Short mmCIF file of C-alpha atoms in Angstrom, two decimals:
data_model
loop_
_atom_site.label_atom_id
_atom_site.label_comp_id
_atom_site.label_asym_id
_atom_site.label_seq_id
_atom_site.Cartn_x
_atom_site.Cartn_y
_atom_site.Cartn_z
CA UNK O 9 118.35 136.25 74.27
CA UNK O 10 116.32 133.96 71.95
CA UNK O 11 113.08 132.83 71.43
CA UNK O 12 111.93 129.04 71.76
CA UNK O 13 108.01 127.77 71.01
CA UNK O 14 107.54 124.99 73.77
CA UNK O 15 104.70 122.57 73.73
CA UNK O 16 103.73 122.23 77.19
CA UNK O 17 101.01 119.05 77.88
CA UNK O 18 97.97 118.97 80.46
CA UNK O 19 96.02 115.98 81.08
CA UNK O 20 92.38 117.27 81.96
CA UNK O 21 90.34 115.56 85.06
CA UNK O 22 86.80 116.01 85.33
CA UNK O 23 84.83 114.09 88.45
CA UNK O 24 85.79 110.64 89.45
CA UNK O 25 83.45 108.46 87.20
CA UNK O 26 86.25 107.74 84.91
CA UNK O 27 83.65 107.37 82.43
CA UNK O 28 85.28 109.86 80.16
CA UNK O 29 87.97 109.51 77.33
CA UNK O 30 91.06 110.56 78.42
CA UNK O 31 91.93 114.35 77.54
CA UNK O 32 94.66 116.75 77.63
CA UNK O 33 95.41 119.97 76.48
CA UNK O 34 98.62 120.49 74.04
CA UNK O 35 99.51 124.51 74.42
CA UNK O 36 102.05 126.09 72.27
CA UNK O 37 104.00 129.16 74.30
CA UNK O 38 106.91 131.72 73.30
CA UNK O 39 109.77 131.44 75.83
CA UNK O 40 112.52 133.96 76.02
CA UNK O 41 116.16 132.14 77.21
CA UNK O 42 119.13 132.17 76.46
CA UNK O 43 119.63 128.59 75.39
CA UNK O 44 117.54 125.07 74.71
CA UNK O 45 118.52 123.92 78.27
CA UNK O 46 117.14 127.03 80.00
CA UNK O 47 114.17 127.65 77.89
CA UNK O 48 112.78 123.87 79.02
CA UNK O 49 113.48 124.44 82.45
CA UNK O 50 111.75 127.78 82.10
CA UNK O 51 108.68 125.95 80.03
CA UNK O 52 108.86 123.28 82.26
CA UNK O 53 108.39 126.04 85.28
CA UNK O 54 105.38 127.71 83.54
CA UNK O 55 103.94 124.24 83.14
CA UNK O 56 104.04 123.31 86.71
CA UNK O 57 102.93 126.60 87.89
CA UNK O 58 99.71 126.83 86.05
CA UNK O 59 98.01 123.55 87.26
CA UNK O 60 95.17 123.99 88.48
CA UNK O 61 92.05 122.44 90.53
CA UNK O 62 88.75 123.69 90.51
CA UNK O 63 85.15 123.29 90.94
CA UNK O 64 83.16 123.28 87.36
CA UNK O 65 78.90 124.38 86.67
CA UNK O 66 78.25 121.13 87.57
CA UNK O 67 80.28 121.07 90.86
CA UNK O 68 82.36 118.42 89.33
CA UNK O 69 86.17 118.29 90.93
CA UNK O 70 88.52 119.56 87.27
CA UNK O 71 92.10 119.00 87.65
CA UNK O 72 94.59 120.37 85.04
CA UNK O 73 97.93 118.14 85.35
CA UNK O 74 101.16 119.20 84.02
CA UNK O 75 102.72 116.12 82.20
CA UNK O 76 105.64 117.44 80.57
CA UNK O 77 107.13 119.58 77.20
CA UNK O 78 106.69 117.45 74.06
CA UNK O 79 108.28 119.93 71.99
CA UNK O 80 110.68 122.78 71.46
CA UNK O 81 112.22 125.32 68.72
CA UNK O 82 114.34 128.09 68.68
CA UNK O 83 112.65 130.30 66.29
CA UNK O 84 114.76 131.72 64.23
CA UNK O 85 112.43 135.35 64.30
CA UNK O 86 109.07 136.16 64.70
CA UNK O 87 107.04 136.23 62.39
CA UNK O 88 103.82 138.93 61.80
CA UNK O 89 100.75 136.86 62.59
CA UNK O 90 102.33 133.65 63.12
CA UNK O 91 99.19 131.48 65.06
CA UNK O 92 100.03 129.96 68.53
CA UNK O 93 97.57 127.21 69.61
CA UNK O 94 96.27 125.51 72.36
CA UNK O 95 94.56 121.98 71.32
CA UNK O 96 92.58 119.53 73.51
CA UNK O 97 92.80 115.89 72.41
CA UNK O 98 91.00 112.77 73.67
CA UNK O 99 92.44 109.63 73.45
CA UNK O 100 91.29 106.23 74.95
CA UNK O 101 94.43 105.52 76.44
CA UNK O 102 95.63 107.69 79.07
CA UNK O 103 98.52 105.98 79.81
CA UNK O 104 100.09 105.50 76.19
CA UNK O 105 99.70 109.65 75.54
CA UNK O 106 100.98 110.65 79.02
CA UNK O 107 104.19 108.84 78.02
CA UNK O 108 104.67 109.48 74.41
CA UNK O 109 104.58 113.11 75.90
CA UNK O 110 107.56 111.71 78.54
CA UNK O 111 109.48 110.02 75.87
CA UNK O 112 109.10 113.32 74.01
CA UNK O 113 110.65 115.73 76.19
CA UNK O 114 113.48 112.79 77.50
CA UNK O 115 114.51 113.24 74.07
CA UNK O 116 114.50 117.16 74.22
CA UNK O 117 116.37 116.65 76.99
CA UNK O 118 118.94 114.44 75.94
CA UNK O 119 119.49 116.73 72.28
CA UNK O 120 120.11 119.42 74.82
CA UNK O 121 123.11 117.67 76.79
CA UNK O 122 124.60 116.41 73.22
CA UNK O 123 124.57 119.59 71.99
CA UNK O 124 126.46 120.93 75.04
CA UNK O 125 128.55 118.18 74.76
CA UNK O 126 129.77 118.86 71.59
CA UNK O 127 130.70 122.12 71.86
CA UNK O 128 133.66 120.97 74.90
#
């Protein structure tokens, strides 16, 4: 078994103004797999599974939206007091982040496959 640090991407809702700059919440998370291909899938699980919808103070509609894994390691070990993150960025383009974050884990994706391919 080895460890991985995925960097799984939220985009953050709040009410239906639109008014708002775009925002979305970047959180690093340890995944335990036995390869790159499974530890995605398995980030990529955890990401979908912990959207969520809710009512804020101001009885504002706040949707958390998966968008996708932007990054992963395998970590070689773990390290005493290494810092995991989570990070909420605004941007004024929605759009743009949402797929730098797609383009991002296509290419995950695709180092994956040529790595299996190479080894047949």
């Amino acid at each position: 078994m080895n460890w991985y640090l995925a960097k799984i991407v939220y985009r953050i809702r709040c009410g239906t103004d639109g008014h708002q700059h775009a925002q979305f919440d970047e959180q690093l998370r340890l995944i335990a797999a036995a390869n790159e291909t499974i530890a995605f899938e398995k980030a990529k699980a955890i990401g979908i599974q912990e959207q969520e919808i809710f009512l804020n103070q101001q009885e504002k509609l706040v949707q958390w939206e998966f968008v996708n894994i932007s990054e992963l390691y395998q970590l070689s070990e773990l390290i005493d007091g290494a810092e995991l993150y989570s990070r909420i960025q605004e941007t004024e383009d929605a759009e743009e982040f949402t797929e730098l974050v797609h383009r991002k884990a296509a290419h995950i994706k695709q180092n994956i496959s040529d790595k299996v391919l190479q080894i047949f």
